[in-house]
Amino acid sequence: MKLRSTYIGLCIALLATAVGCKYDIMEEDEKTVERDDFSNTTAYNLQIPPFFPPMDIPNGNPLTVEGVTLGRYLFWEKKLSLDNSISCGSCHAPEHNFSDSNRFSAGVGGTLGNRQSMPLINLGWAKYFFWDGRRATLEEQILDPVENPIEMHEDWDNVVEKLAQDTLYPPLFKAAFGSTTITKKRAAKAIASFIRTMISAGSKFDKQRIGQYNFTDEEYRGFVLYTTEGGSPDQVPGGSFGADCFHCHGFGDMQMTDGLFHNNGLDFHFQADPGRYMTTLNPLDSGKFKTPTLRNIAYSAPYMHDGRFTTLAEVIEHYNSGGHPSTTIDSFMKFTSGGLQLSATAKSDLIAFLNCLTDTAYLNNPAFRDPHE
Amino acid sequence: MGACAMMLVLTQCSACKEPQEPEGNTDATYIVHWITKYGNDDLIQGQTYRDAFNRRLLLEDLRGYISQVALIDENDSSIVLKDFALMNWFADPTISTAAQPAKIKALRFSLGIPAVYNTSVDPTTYPNAHPLSVAGAAGMFWTWNTGYIFYQLNGKCDLSGSENQPLIDPIAYHCGDDTLFRTITLDIADVTVKAGDAYQFNILFDAQKCFWNDQDTMDLDVDYLTHTSGNLPLALRAMDLYQSAFSIP
């Protein structure tokens, strides 16, 4: 009898250990501590485009068809906002490269922020989120806008309550996580999964890389400018009258961004928005902002963290001027040597190349559109 | 049946635990630590120092790839500690590994990435945590054709001679080309490291020597910017100076 009870006990221990390897335990601060059960889900077949790096998927949030489906509904769900007026997609519109054509997005009640909505594109490869990089994962990032008073201005507890009362969601959560229990972390996981599937790799640049497109002469000249050191050789050591884009908007991983933080000389002072400094409190980070991707840049206007430029021509003119000096300005800016000094033809060529980063199939992909419509 | 269940449970438990050290460890632990200085001062990001002309300068970013970090034993055999590492010289850099006991007579490492890896391997084929992946390179990879930045120093200086103006004049040495790959061998008095011992070897990195040494002096009025291409002569000088910054303390 004693042996039998020991055996049963050991079986229970074995099962508990096995379950620990199969399930993701929710954080303790959740009202309901419950395990995610992915055992009945279908693995999402994520296609990594040529010359892209592998995408790291968090252990606790495997990419599943059910999770992505739920995430898509939640991304477009206006119940995430206080007055049920705004969804994620309200400020990240497909036709604007999943960004906002307004300089500052209007939150609940029309409240305006002070930063441009960032485009959502290939974020599965990003390391930092928001212009100041204050969140390290998509799952963390997604929690913020809901409770930000200048955005959705809602409380996650209320969101959970509203979703629980909507007949649509409990079954979707059950399919994705094994139970109808709705939590903010599950919601964030699902939206993160959806965003990881938002991959753009159909631009002329991508096609050229795999031998399916040849640049026009103008586009090629623009590409050469993109990858050439800037400035006059008389004033800048090594200057070659290039546009110097590649240093920060590198394409080694095809993302057209280094994912790091730079001060590109927009201002002399940064009291209005210290950028990365707000996260690190390192004075060397004052005025630095995350380098945005240039993919679909033609559809991302307005430009810069505060949307101060409305056209690509204005952006290029800023770099052409060299920018405003400051204690943290990036060494790539030619503020001491007269700027890039690009000719009118060079500027036109550069824009021709930047237009090669357009991927309209991505913008029009029905899989990313509002499923509620 | 009970014994079977017990074995299963033990198997599950051991899979969840850290690997156990075998009793009677036959390996030694080798640690290489870089002591980082600017002349006599500690090397600190954002600190203001002086160049050879007594002008103020500030270091914002000081990183470099090292590769093939190895200890050389009495038989001239190499004990490899690390194939590649991206070193942030502001961040108390240390490398360690366990290997067989040996009598060590030298330390050897290279500055940069060997040619066979520099431009011939697509960086996207590495896992993202690898130092040679684009993500792992954290801005130290240029493009497919130009490869990695071996050594990067970013900073600001003051060319006006003022003692109270903000530092805004740029310094940027971005050096990376197969011709800039260097190997450093530092001889040490023989050290016998026994099984079970942990021994730390110290290397001095003096960032002041990135600006001047007995052979060369950077004049930041003119020698302030190289991205290698377009200004290879300055990149070569910067790399020579960087190489001279490493010594046995």
PDB file of C-alpha atoms in Angstrom, chain B residues 15-191:
ATOM      1  CA  ALA B  15      16.765  17.740 -17.252  1.00  0.00           C
ATOM      2  CA  CYS B  16      15.626  20.782 -15.321  1.00  0.00           C
ATOM      3  CA  LYS B  17      18.761  21.202 -13.206  1.00  0.00           C
ATOM      4  CA  GLU B  18      22.035  22.900 -13.980  1.00  0.00           C
ATOM      5  CA  PRO B  19      24.709  20.428 -15.074  1.00  0.00           C
ATOM      6  CA  GLN B  20      26.540  19.138 -12.049  1.00  0.00           C
ATOM      7  CA  GLU B  21      30.286  19.641 -11.730  1.00  0.00           C
ATOM      8  CA  PRO B  22      31.938  16.242 -11.830  1.00  0.00           C
ATOM      9  CA  GLU B  23      33.791  15.368  -8.688  1.00  0.00           C
ATOM     10  CA  GLY B  24      37.553  15.769  -8.959  1.00  0.00           C
ATOM     11  CA  ASN B  25      37.527  18.539 -11.605  1.00  0.00           C
ATOM     12  CA  THR B  26      40.386  17.985 -14.007  1.00  0.00           C
ATOM     13  CA  ASP B  27      40.032  21.332 -15.775  1.00  0.00           C
ATOM     14  CA  ALA B  28      41.446  24.694 -14.881  1.00  0.00           C
ATOM     15  CA  THR B  29      39.555  27.957 -15.258  1.00  0.00           C
ATOM     16  CA  TYR B  30      41.288  30.634 -17.292  1.00  0.00           C
ATOM     17  CA  ILE B  31      40.141  34.223 -17.023  1.00  0.00           C
ATOM     18  CA  VAL B  32      41.386  37.088 -19.140  1.00  0.00           C
ATOM     19  CA  HIS B  33      40.507  40.515 -17.864  1.00  0.00           C
ATOM     20  CA  TRP B  34      41.202  43.836 -19.529  1.00  0.00           C
ATOM     21  CA  ILE B  35      42.058  46.678 -17.175  1.00  0.00           C
ATOM     22  CA  THR B  36      40.873  49.774 -18.995  1.00  0.00           C
ATOM     23  CA  LYS B  37      42.523  53.144 -18.490  1.00  0.00           C
ATOM     24  CA  TYR B  38      42.994  56.504 -20.126  1.00  0.00           C
ATOM     25  CA  GLY B  39      46.557  57.248 -19.117  1.00  0.00           C
ATOM     26  CA  ASN B  40      46.484  57.145 -15.335  1.00  0.00           C
ATOM     27  CA  ASP B  41      42.716  57.583 -15.115  1.00  0.00           C
ATOM     28  CA  ASP B  42      40.025  54.937 -15.231  1.00  0.00           C
ATOM     29  CA  LEU B  43      38.329  54.679 -18.603  1.00  0.00           C
ATOM     30  CA  ILE B  44      34.750  55.890 -18.238  1.00  0.00           C
ATOM     31  CA  GLN B  45      32.170  56.535 -20.930  1.00  0.00           C
ATOM     32  CA  GLY B  46      31.342  60.210 -21.156  1.00  0.00           C
ATOM     33  CA  GLN B  47      34.378  61.283 -19.147  1.00  0.00           C
ATOM     34  CA  THR B  48      36.447  64.215 -20.400  1.00  0.00           C
ATOM     35  CA  TYR B  49      40.141  63.543 -21.045  1.00  0.00           C
ATOM     36  CA  ARG B  50      42.986  65.382 -22.798  1.00  0.00           C
ATOM     37  CA  ASP B  51      44.629  64.732 -26.139  1.00  0.00           C
ATOM     38  CA  ALA B  52      48.341  65.147 -26.865  1.00  0.00           C
ATOM     39  CA  PHE B  53      47.795  68.871 -27.383  1.00  0.00           C
ATOM     40  CA  ASN B  54      45.972  69.244 -24.059  1.00  0.00           C
ATOM     41  CA  ARG B  55      42.628  69.715 -25.800  1.00  0.00           C
ATOM     42  CA  ARG B  56      39.564  68.323 -24.086  1.00  0.00           C
ATOM     43  CA  LEU B  57      37.997  65.229 -25.553  1.00  0.00           C
ATOM     44  CA  LEU B  58      35.128  62.992 -24.563  1.00  0.00           C
ATOM     45  CA  LEU B  59      34.682  59.328 -25.426  1.00  0.00           C
ATOM     46  CA  GLU B  60      31.151  58.191 -26.252  1.00  0.00           C
ATOM     47  CA  ASP B  61      31.644  54.777 -27.835  1.00  0.00           C
ATOM     48  CA  LEU B  62      34.712  52.573 -27.751  1.00  0.00           C
ATOM     49  CA  ARG B  63      34.174  49.050 -29.016  1.00  0.00           C
ATOM     50  CA  GLY B  64      36.022  46.456 -31.008  1.00  0.00           C
ATOM     51  CA  TYR B  65      35.898  42.899 -32.218  1.00  0.00           C
ATOM     52  CA  ILE B  66      38.496  40.534 -30.887  1.00  0.00           C
ATOM     53  CA  SER B  67      38.903  37.064 -32.256  1.00  0.00           C
ATOM     54  CA  GLN B  68      40.869  33.887 -31.621  1.00  0.00           C
ATOM     55  CA  VAL B  69      41.549  34.783 -28.013  1.00  0.00           C
ATOM     56  CA  ALA B  70      43.997  32.149 -26.831  1.00  0.00           C
ATOM     57  CA  LEU B  71      46.553  31.260 -24.219  1.00  0.00           C
ATOM     58  CA  ILE B  72      49.841  29.860 -25.481  1.00  0.00           C
ATOM     59  CA  ASP B  73      51.332  27.072 -23.427  1.00  0.00           C
ATOM     60  CA  GLU B  74      54.915  25.917 -23.045  1.00  0.00           C
ATOM     61  CA  ASN B  75      54.574  23.676 -26.113  1.00  0.00           C
ATOM     62  CA  ASP B  76      53.326  26.575 -28.251  1.00  0.00           C
ATOM     63  CA  SER B  77      49.876  25.016 -28.298  1.00  0.00           C
ATOM     64  CA  SER B  78      46.856  27.292 -28.140  1.00  0.00           C
ATOM     65  CA  ILE B  79      44.106  27.067 -25.580  1.00  0.00           C
ATOM     66  CA  VAL B  80      41.303  28.961 -27.289  1.00  0.00           C
ATOM     67  CA  LEU B  81      39.117  30.947 -24.921  1.00  0.00           C
ATOM     68  CA  LYS B  82      36.885  32.638 -27.473  1.00  0.00           C
ATOM     69  CA  ASP B  83      36.498  32.619 -31.229  1.00  0.00           C
ATOM     70  CA  PHE B  84      34.805  35.998 -31.507  1.00  0.00           C
ATOM     71  CA  ALA B  85      33.722  38.669 -29.083  1.00  0.00           C
ATOM     72  CA  LEU B  86      32.494  42.209 -29.443  1.00  0.00           C
ATOM     73  CA  MET B  87      34.157  44.136 -26.649  1.00  0.00           C
ATOM     74  CA  ASN B  88      32.767  47.280 -25.117  1.00  0.00           C
ATOM     75  CA  TRP B  89      35.893  48.720 -23.584  1.00  0.00           C
ATOM     76  CA  PHE B  90      33.829  50.718 -21.113  1.00  0.00           C
ATOM     77  CA  ALA B  91      32.228  47.588 -19.681  1.00  0.00           C
ATOM     78  CA  ASP B  92      34.827  45.798 -17.563  1.00  0.00           C
ATOM     79  CA  PRO B  93      35.626  43.280 -20.317  1.00  0.00           C
ATOM     80  CA  THR B  94      36.424  39.747 -19.197  1.00  0.00           C
ATOM     81  CA  ILE B  95      36.537  36.388 -20.947  1.00  0.00           C
ATOM     82  CA  SER B  96      36.830  33.035 -19.230  1.00  0.00           C
ATOM     83  CA  THR B  97      36.724  29.361 -20.052  1.00  0.00           C
ATOM     84  CA  ALA B  98      37.565  25.979 -18.584  1.00  0.00           C
ATOM     85  CA  ALA B  99      40.305  23.933 -20.222  1.00  0.00           C
ATOM     86  CA  GLN B 100      43.035  21.514 -19.433  1.00  0.00           C
ATOM     87  CA  PRO B 101      45.733  22.621 -16.960  1.00  0.00           C
ATOM     88  CA  ALA B 102      48.838  24.069 -18.588  1.00  0.00           C
ATOM     89  CA  LYS B 103      51.904  26.200 -18.162  1.00  0.00           C
ATOM     90  CA  ILE B 104      51.052  29.463 -19.925  1.00  0.00           C
ATOM     91  CA  LYS B 105      53.716  31.660 -21.448  1.00  0.00           C
ATOM     92  CA  ALA B 106      51.755  34.114 -23.614  1.00  0.00           C
ATOM     93  CA  LEU B 107      48.358  35.549 -24.435  1.00  0.00           C
ATOM     94  CA  ARG B 108      47.273  36.013 -28.009  1.00  0.00           C
ATOM     95  CA  PHE B 109      44.266  37.653 -29.609  1.00  0.00           C
ATOM     96  CA  SER B 110      43.423  39.389 -32.825  1.00  0.00           C
ATOM     97  CA  LEU B 111      41.824  42.763 -33.401  1.00  0.00           C
ATOM     98  CA  GLY B 112      39.066  42.402 -35.956  1.00  0.00           C
ATOM     99  CA  ILE B 113      37.489  39.548 -37.858  1.00  0.00           C
ATOM    100  CA  PRO B 114      39.586  37.112 -39.897  1.00  0.00           C
ATOM    101  CA  ALA B 115      39.212  37.604 -43.642  1.00  0.00           C
ATOM    102  CA  VAL B 116      37.466  34.280 -44.120  1.00  0.00           C
ATOM    103  CA  TYR B 117      34.601  35.484 -41.917  1.00  0.00           C
ATOM    104  CA  ASN B 118      34.697  39.198 -42.640  1.00  0.00           C
ATOM    105  CA  THR B 119      32.944  39.416 -45.980  1.00  0.00           C
ATOM    106  CA  SER B 120      32.512  35.821 -47.086  1.00  0.00           C
ATOM    107  CA  VAL B 121      29.789  34.794 -44.657  1.00  0.00           C
ATOM    108  CA  ASP B 122      26.289  36.261 -44.788  1.00  0.00           C
ATOM    109  CA  PRO B 123      25.762  37.631 -41.257  1.00  0.00           C
ATOM    110  CA  THR B 124      22.094  36.676 -41.372  1.00  0.00           C
ATOM    111  CA  THR B 125      23.113  33.020 -41.239  1.00  0.00           C
ATOM    112  CA  TYR B 126      24.199  33.424 -37.617  1.00  0.00           C
ATOM    113  CA  PRO B 127      21.746  33.201 -34.733  1.00  0.00           C
ATOM    114  CA  ASN B 128      20.794  36.689 -33.561  1.00  0.00           C
ATOM    115  CA  ALA B 129      22.720  36.268 -30.315  1.00  0.00           C
ATOM    116  CA  HIS B 130      25.987  35.557 -32.148  1.00  0.00           C
ATOM    117  CA  PRO B 131      28.426  38.481 -32.121  1.00  0.00           C
ATOM    118  CA  LEU B 132      28.752  38.257 -35.905  1.00  0.00           C
ATOM    119  CA  SER B 133      24.997  38.448 -36.572  1.00  0.00           C
ATOM    120  CA  VAL B 134      23.686  41.838 -37.611  1.00  0.00           C
ATOM    121  CA  ALA B 135      21.803  42.111 -34.315  1.00  0.00           C
ATOM    122  CA  GLY B 136      24.820  40.956 -32.331  1.00  0.00           C
ATOM    123  CA  ALA B 137      27.055  43.397 -34.169  1.00  0.00           C
ATOM    124  CA  ALA B 138      24.965  46.291 -32.821  1.00  0.00           C
ATOM    125  CA  GLY B 139      25.982  48.698 -35.557  1.00  0.00           C
ATOM    126  CA  MET B 140      29.445  47.174 -36.092  1.00  0.00           C
ATOM    127  CA  PHE B 141      28.529  45.568 -39.406  1.00  0.00           C
ATOM    128  CA  TRP B 142      28.646  47.712 -42.530  1.00  0.00           C
ATOM    129  CA  THR B 143      27.462  45.911 -45.629  1.00  0.00           C
ATOM    130  CA  TRP B 144      27.926  42.653 -47.428  1.00  0.00           C
ATOM    131  CA  ASN B 145      30.965  43.912 -49.326  1.00  0.00           C
ATOM    132  CA  THR B 146      32.699  45.822 -46.583  1.00  0.00           C
ATOM    133  CA  GLY B 147      32.166  43.509 -43.638  1.00  0.00           C
ATOM    134  CA  TYR B 148      32.587  44.432 -40.004  1.00  0.00           C
ATOM    135  CA  ILE B 149      33.913  47.453 -38.183  1.00  0.00           C
ATOM    136  CA  PHE B 150      36.900  46.037 -36.304  1.00  0.00           C
ATOM    137  CA  TYR B 151      37.377  49.051 -34.055  1.00  0.00           C
ATOM    138  CA  GLN B 152      35.080  51.984 -33.429  1.00  0.00           C
ATOM    139  CA  LEU B 153      35.799  55.086 -31.408  1.00  0.00           C
ATOM    140  CA  ASN B 154      33.256  57.886 -31.306  1.00  0.00           C
ATOM    141  CA  GLY B 155      33.629  61.037 -29.318  1.00  0.00           C
ATOM    142  CA  LYS B 156      33.731  64.784 -29.242  1.00  0.00           C
ATOM    143  CA  CYS B 157      36.500  67.261 -28.685  1.00  0.00           C
ATOM    144  CA  ASP B 158      36.954  70.995 -28.412  1.00  0.00           C
ATOM    145  CA  LEU B 159      39.151  72.532 -31.062  1.00  0.00           C
ATOM    146  CA  SER B 160      38.578  76.083 -29.898  1.00  0.00           C
ATOM    147  CA  GLY B 161      40.951  75.791 -26.970  1.00  0.00           C
ATOM    148  CA  SER B 162      38.196  76.894 -24.645  1.00  0.00           C
ATOM    149  CA  GLU B 163      37.893  75.295 -21.255  1.00  0.00           C
ATOM    150  CA  ASN B 164      34.189  75.862 -20.829  1.00  0.00           C
ATOM    151  CA  GLN B 165      32.520  75.490 -24.217  1.00  0.00           C
ATOM    152  CA  PRO B 166      30.485  72.360 -24.921  1.00  0.00           C
ATOM    153  CA  LEU B 167      32.383  69.641 -26.751  1.00  0.00           C
ATOM    154  CA  ILE B 168      30.872  69.406 -30.216  1.00  0.00           C
ATOM    155  CA  ASP B 169      33.697  68.721 -32.675  1.00  0.00           C
ATOM    156  CA  PRO B 170      33.369  65.090 -33.787  1.00  0.00           C
ATOM    157  CA  ILE B 171      35.859  62.270 -33.500  1.00  0.00           C
ATOM    158  CA  ALA B 172      35.036  59.051 -35.354  1.00  0.00           C
ATOM    159  CA  TYR B 173      37.452  56.254 -36.098  1.00  0.00           C
ATOM    160  CA  HIS B 174      35.609  53.400 -37.762  1.00  0.00           C
ATOM    161  CA  CYS B 175      38.211  50.907 -38.871  1.00  0.00           C
ATOM    162  CA  GLY B 176      37.408  47.701 -40.667  1.00  0.00           C
ATOM    163  CA  ASP B 177      39.126  46.117 -43.622  1.00  0.00           C
ATOM    164  CA  ASP B 178      41.120  42.929 -44.074  1.00  0.00           C
ATOM    165  CA  THR B 179      44.287  45.008 -44.242  1.00  0.00           C
ATOM    166  CA  LEU B 180      43.546  46.292 -40.739  1.00  0.00           C
ATOM    167  CA  PHE B 181      43.350  42.870 -39.101  1.00  0.00           C
ATOM    168  CA  ARG B 182      46.015  42.613 -36.414  1.00  0.00           C
ATOM    169  CA  THR B 183      47.213  39.910 -34.069  1.00  0.00           C
ATOM    170  CA  ILE B 184      48.699  40.719 -30.684  1.00  0.00           C
ATOM    171  CA  THR B 185      50.903  38.336 -28.713  1.00  0.00           C
ATOM    172  CA  LEU B 186      51.755  39.349 -25.183  1.00  0.00           C
ATOM    173  CA  ASP B 187      54.483  37.354 -23.433  1.00  0.00           C
ATOM    174  CA  ILE B 188      54.113  36.703 -19.746  1.00  0.00           C
ATOM    175  CA  ALA B 189      56.261  35.056 -17.105  1.00  0.00           C
ATOM    176  CA  ASP B 190      55.376  31.365 -17.146  1.00  0.00           C
ATOM    177  CA  VAL B 191      52.279  30.639 -15.138  1.00  0.00           C
TER     178      VAL B 191
END
